[in-house]
The first five atom37 places (N, CA, C, CB, O) and aatype in JSON, in Angstrom:
{
  "aatype": [20, 20, 20, 20, 20, 20, 20, 20, 20, 20, 20, 20, 20, 20, 20, 20, 20, 20, 20, 20, 20, 20, 20, 20, 20, 20, 20, 20, 20, 20, 20, 20, 20, 20, 20, 20, 20, 20, 20, 20, 20, 20, 20, 20, 20, 20, 20, 20, 20, 20, 20, 20, 20, 20, 20, 20, 20, 20],
  "atom_mask": [
    [1, 1, 1, 1, 1],
    [1, 1, 1, 1, 1],
    [1, 1, 1, 1, 1],
    [1, 1, 1, 1, 1],
    [1, 1, 1, 1, 1],
    [1, 1, 1, 1, 1],
    [1, 1, 1, 1, 1],
    [1, 1, 1, 1, 1],
    [1, 1, 1, 1, 1],
    [1, 1, 1, 1, 1],
    [1, 1, 1, 1, 1],
    [1, 1, 1, 1, 1],
    [1, 1, 1, 1, 1],
    [1, 1, 1, 1, 1],
    [1, 1, 1, 1, 1],
    [1, 1, 1, 1, 1],
    [1, 1, 1, 1, 1],
    [1, 1, 1, 1, 1],
    [1, 1, 1, 1, 1],
    [1, 1, 1, 1, 1],
    [1, 1, 1, 1, 1],
    [1, 1, 1, 1, 1],
    [1, 1, 1, 1, 1],
    [1, 1, 1, 1, 1],
    [1, 1, 1, 1, 1],
    [1, 1, 1, 1, 1],
    [1, 1, 1, 1, 1],
    [1, 1, 1, 1, 1],
    [1, 1, 1, 1, 1],
    [1, 1, 1, 1, 1],
    [1, 1, 1, 1, 1],
    [1, 1, 1, 1, 1],
    [1, 1, 1, 1, 1],
    [1, 1, 1, 1, 1],
    [1, 1, 1, 1, 1],
    [1, 1, 1, 1, 1],
    [1, 1, 1, 1, 1],
    [1, 1, 1, 1, 1],
    [1, 1, 1, 1, 1],
    [1, 1, 1, 1, 1],
    [1, 1, 1, 1, 1],
    [1, 1, 1, 1, 1],
    [1, 1, 1, 1, 1],
    [1, 1, 1, 1, 1],
    [1, 1, 1, 1, 1],
    [1, 1, 1, 1, 1],
    [1, 1, 1, 1, 1],
    [1, 1, 1, 1, 1],
    [1, 1, 1, 1, 1],
    [1, 1, 1, 1, 1],
    [1, 1, 1, 1, 1],
    [1, 1, 1, 1, 1],
    [1, 1, 1, 1, 1],
    [1, 1, 1, 1, 1],
    [1, 1, 1, 1, 1],
    [1, 1, 1, 1, 1],
    [1, 1, 1, 1, 1],
    [1, 1, 1, 1, 1]
  ],
  "atom_positions": [
    [[-21.33, 20.56, -61.94], [-20.5, 19.69, -62.6], [-20.91, 18.24, -62.03], [-18.97, 20.09, -62.37], [-21.22, 18.07, -60.85]],
    [[-20.89, 17.27, -62.95], [-21.46, 16.1, -62.86], [-20.19, 15.09, -62.58], [-22.33, 15.83, -64.15], [-19.32, 14.97, -63.44]],
    [[-20.13, 14.45, -61.46], [-19.14, 13.52, -61.15], [-19.68, 12.06, -61.07], [-18.52, 13.93, -59.89], [-20.21, 11.72, -60.01]],
    [[-19.58, 11.25, -62.01], [-20.2, 10.02, -62.07], [-19.19, 8.83, -62.39], [-21.3, 10.1, -63.08], [-18.93, 8.48, -63.54]],
    [[-18.67, 8.28, -61.28], [-17.88, 7.02, -61.66], [-18.74, 5.89, -62.09], [-17.03, 6.52, -60.49], [-19.88, 5.82, -61.62]],
    [[-18.33, 5.03, -62.91], [-19.14, 3.81, -63.41], [-18.32, 2.57, -63.17], [-19.51, 3.9, -64.99], [-17.1, 2.66, -63.0]],
    [[-18.98, 1.38, -63.14], [-18.19, 0.09, -63.16], [-17.88, -0.17, -64.73], [-19.08, -1.23, -62.43], [-18.14, 0.66, -65.61]],
    [[-17.29, -1.43, -64.95], [-16.73, -1.65, -66.3], [-17.83, -1.55, -67.32], [-16.04, -3.03, -66.39], [-17.6, -0.9, -68.34]],
    [[-18.98, -2.13, -67.16], [-20.03, -2.06, -68.26], [-20.53, -0.69, -68.49], [-21.23, -2.94, -67.94], [-21.16, -0.43, -69.51]],
    [[-20.26, 0.27, -67.52], [-20.69, 1.59, -67.58], [-22.01, 1.98, -66.63], [-20.98, 1.85, -69.05], [-22.65, 3.02, -66.74]],
    [[-22.23, 1.05, -65.78], [-23.36, 1.36, -64.99], [-22.91, 2.29, -63.82], [-24.02, 0.06, -64.49], [-21.89, 1.94, -63.21]],
    [[-23.48, 3.34, -63.45], [-23.33, 4.26, -62.5], [-23.05, 3.7, -61.19], [-24.4, 5.06, -62.47], [-23.75, 2.75, -60.83]],
    [[-22.15, 4.13, -60.43], [-21.88, 3.57, -58.94], [-22.29, 4.73, -58.0], [-20.19, 3.13, -58.65], [-22.99, 4.43, -57.03]],
    [[-21.94, 6.02, -58.19], [-22.13, 7.19, -57.23], [-22.3, 8.4, -58.15], [-20.83, 7.41, -56.18], [-21.66, 8.51, -59.19]],
    [[-23.16, 9.27, -57.75], [-23.42, 10.63, -58.43], [-23.13, 11.72, -57.42], [-24.95, 10.77, -58.97], [-23.58, 11.73, -56.27]],
    [[-22.43, 12.53, -57.9], [-22.03, 13.64, -57.05], [-22.24, 14.94, -57.86], [-20.54, 13.48, -56.57], [-21.59, 15.01, -58.9]],
    [[-23.02, 15.96, -57.54], [-23.09, 17.17, -58.22], [-22.38, 18.27, -57.44], [-24.51, 17.51, -58.47], [-22.46, 18.34, -56.22]],
    [[-21.64, 19.16, -58.21], [-20.86, 20.02, -57.59], [-21.12, 21.24, -58.42], [-19.43, 19.57, -57.47], [-21.41, 21.06, -59.6]],
    [[-21.04, 22.52, -57.91], [-21.07, 23.81, -58.58], [-20.19, 23.83, -59.91], [-20.57, 24.9, -57.58], [-19.06, 23.33, -59.96]],
    [[-20.79, 24.43, -60.95], [-19.96, 24.38, -62.15], [-18.58, 24.98, -62.08], [-20.64, 25.03, -63.2], [-17.68, 24.59, -62.82]],
    [[-18.43, 25.97, -61.14], [-17.07, 26.57, -61.01], [-16.14, 25.83, -59.99], [-17.2, 28.04, -60.58], [-15.03, 26.29, -59.73]],
    [[-16.59, 24.76, -59.47], [-15.8, 24.06, -58.65], [-14.75, 23.26, -59.27], [-16.56, 23.31, -57.92], [-14.96, 22.79, -60.39]],
    [[-13.54, 23.01, -58.62], [-12.53, 22.3, -59.12], [-12.88, 20.67, -59.23], [-11.34, 22.62, -58.24], [-13.72, 20.14, -58.5]],
    [[-12.24, 20.1, -60.08], [-12.5, 18.64, -60.24], [-12.11, 17.95, -58.94], [-11.68, 18.02, -61.48], [-12.61, 16.88, -58.59]],
    [[-11.18, 18.61, -58.22], [-10.71, 17.91, -57.03], [-11.76, 17.77, -55.88], [-9.52, 18.64, -56.51], [-11.77, 16.89, -55.02]],
    [[-12.69, 18.86, -56.05], [-13.81, 18.86, -55.03], [-14.53, 17.49, -55.33], [-14.86, 20.21, -55.18], [-14.78, 16.72, -54.4]],
    [[-14.83, 17.22, -56.52], [-15.64, 16.04, -56.68], [-14.87, 14.73, -56.3], [-16.13, 15.97, -58.14], [-15.47, 13.77, -55.82]],
    [[-13.53, 14.73, -56.51], [-12.76, 13.64, -56.11], [-12.84, 13.49, -54.75], [-11.44, 13.73, -56.49], [-13.06, 12.36, -54.33]],
    [[-12.69, 14.6, -53.82], [-12.78, 14.53, -52.48], [-14.03, 13.75, -51.94], [-12.72, 15.85, -52.0], [-14.06, 13.03, -50.94]],
    [[-15.06, 14.03, -52.77], [-16.38, 13.39, -52.41], [-16.61, 12.06, -52.72], [-17.39, 14.04, -52.98], [-17.31, 11.33, -52.02]],
    [[-15.95, 11.64, -53.92], [-16.16, 10.32, -54.47], [-15.08, 9.25, -53.97], [-16.14, 10.45, -56.02], [-15.38, 8.06, -53.87]],
    [[-13.96, 9.67, -53.71], [-12.95, 8.67, -53.39], [-13.19, 7.76, -52.12], [-11.67, 9.39, -53.21], [-12.93, 6.56, -52.17]],
    [[-13.65, 8.3, -51.08], [-13.98, 7.48, -49.97], [-15.11, 6.24, -50.21], [-14.47, 8.47, -48.9], [-15.14, 5.22, -49.52]],
    [[-15.88, 6.48, -51.13], [-16.94, 5.47, -51.43], [-16.61, 4.61, -52.62], [-18.27, 6.15, -51.67], [-17.37, 3.7, -52.95]],
    [[-15.53, 4.87, -53.27], [-15.28, 4.05, -54.42], [-14.84, 2.69, -54.15], [-14.34, 4.66, -55.22], [-14.08, 2.49, -53.2]],
    [[-15.22, 1.77, -54.85], [-14.74, 0.35, -54.75], [-13.49, 0.21, -55.25], [-15.57, -0.6, -55.42], [-13.08, 1.0, -56.09]],
    [[-12.73, -0.81, -54.79], [-11.36, -1.09, -55.31], [-11.5, -1.39, -56.84], [-10.67, -2.34, -54.52], [-12.36, -2.17, -57.23]],
    [[-10.63, -0.78, -57.7], [-10.75, -1.11, -59.09], [-9.32, -1.34, -59.6], [-11.49, 0.03, -59.89], [-8.32, -0.98, -58.98]],
    [[-9.29, -1.93, -60.72], [-7.97, -2.2, -61.4], [-7.56, -1.14, -62.38], [-8.02, -3.52, -62.12], [-6.36, -0.9, -62.56]],
    [[-8.48, -0.52, -63.02], [-8.28, 0.59, -63.89], [-9.0, 1.8, -63.67], [-8.53, 0.23, -65.12], [-10.16, 1.72, -63.28]],
    [[-8.46, 2.94, -63.88], [-9.26, 4.19, -63.69], [-9.02, 5.12, -64.78], [-8.93, 4.88, -62.39], [-7.89, 5.47, -65.11]],
    [[-10.05, 5.51, -65.31], [-9.95, 6.52, -66.35], [-10.49, 7.89, -66.03], [-10.63, 6.06, -67.5], [-11.7, 7.96, -65.81]],
    [[-9.83, 8.91, -65.97], [-10.2, 10.15, -65.5], [-9.62, 11.24, -66.26], [-9.86, 10.27, -64.16], [-8.57, 10.96, -66.84]],
    [[-10.1, 12.49, -66.41], [-9.71, 13.61, -67.25], [-8.52, 14.26, -66.26], [-11.09, 14.7, -67.63], [-8.31, 13.94, -65.09]],
    [[-7.86, 15.2, -67.0], [-6.61, 15.84, -66.45], [-6.92, 16.52, -65.07], [-6.03, 16.95, -67.48], [-6.05, 16.73, -64.23]],
    [[-8.25, 16.85, -64.93], [-8.47, 17.5, -63.44], [-8.05, 16.66, -62.4], [-9.94, 17.82, -63.11], [-7.71, 17.16, -61.33]],
    [[-8.02, 15.3, -62.6], [-7.67, 14.47, -61.39], [-6.22, 14.1, -61.43], [-8.55, 13.17, -61.31], [-5.79, 13.26, -60.64]],
    [[-5.42, 14.7, -62.34], [-4.19, 14.47, -62.43], [-3.17, 15.17, -61.33], [-3.93, 14.82, -63.71], [-2.35, 16.0, -61.71]],
    [[-3.26, 14.84, -60.17], [-2.51, 15.34, -59.12], [-1.79, 14.24, -58.39], [-3.38, 16.1, -58.23], [-2.33, 13.16, -58.13]],
    [[-0.59, 14.53, -58.07], [0.22, 13.38, -57.47], [-0.39, 12.64, -56.41], [1.45, 13.84, -56.95], [-0.37, 11.41, -56.33]],
    [[-1.01, 13.54, -55.47], [-1.8, 12.92, -54.28], [-2.66, 11.95, -54.68], [-2.59, 13.88, -53.52], [-2.6, 10.82, -54.2]],
    [[-3.68, 12.37, -55.73], [-4.55, 11.55, -56.18], [-4.17, 10.3, -56.86], [-5.24, 12.21, -56.88], [-4.72, 9.24, -56.56]],
    [[-3.22, 10.38, -57.78], [-2.56, 9.25, -58.38], [-2.1, 8.28, -57.32], [-1.4, 9.7, -59.23], [-2.25, 7.07, -57.5]],
    [[-1.56, 8.74, -56.25], [-1.0, 7.72, -55.17], [-2.15, 7.14, -54.45], [0.0, 8.42, -54.07], [-2.16, 5.93, -54.22]],
    [[-3.19, 7.96, -54.06], [-4.31, 7.38, -53.35], [-5.12, 6.43, -54.19], [-5.18, 8.45, -52.85], [-5.56, 5.4, -53.69]],
    [[-5.31, 6.73, -55.4], [-6.21, 5.79, -56.32], [-5.31, 4.6, -56.73], [-6.8, 6.6, -57.75], [-5.77, 3.53, -57.12]],
    [[-4.03, 4.84, -56.61], [-3.12, 3.58, -57.02], [-3.01, 2.61, -55.81], [-1.54, 4.06, -57.47], [-2.72, 1.44, -56.04]],
    [[-3.21, 2.98, -54.63], [-3.05, 2.08, -53.57], [-4.3, 1.37, -53.23], [-2.55, 2.74, -52.44], [-4.31, 0.54, -52.31]]
  ]
}
């Protein structure tokens, strides 16, 4: 699975590859520590867990 956060214009920030059968939360675990502060976040429903919404919102 390809996990690729981008900046506003769409330039990649970080690339994380995980096995295709891995949960989206595995990618989030690897990406969140290195993500820059952001005002907006667009993600699919795989990242829709209360703990992640709280961490990404703070």
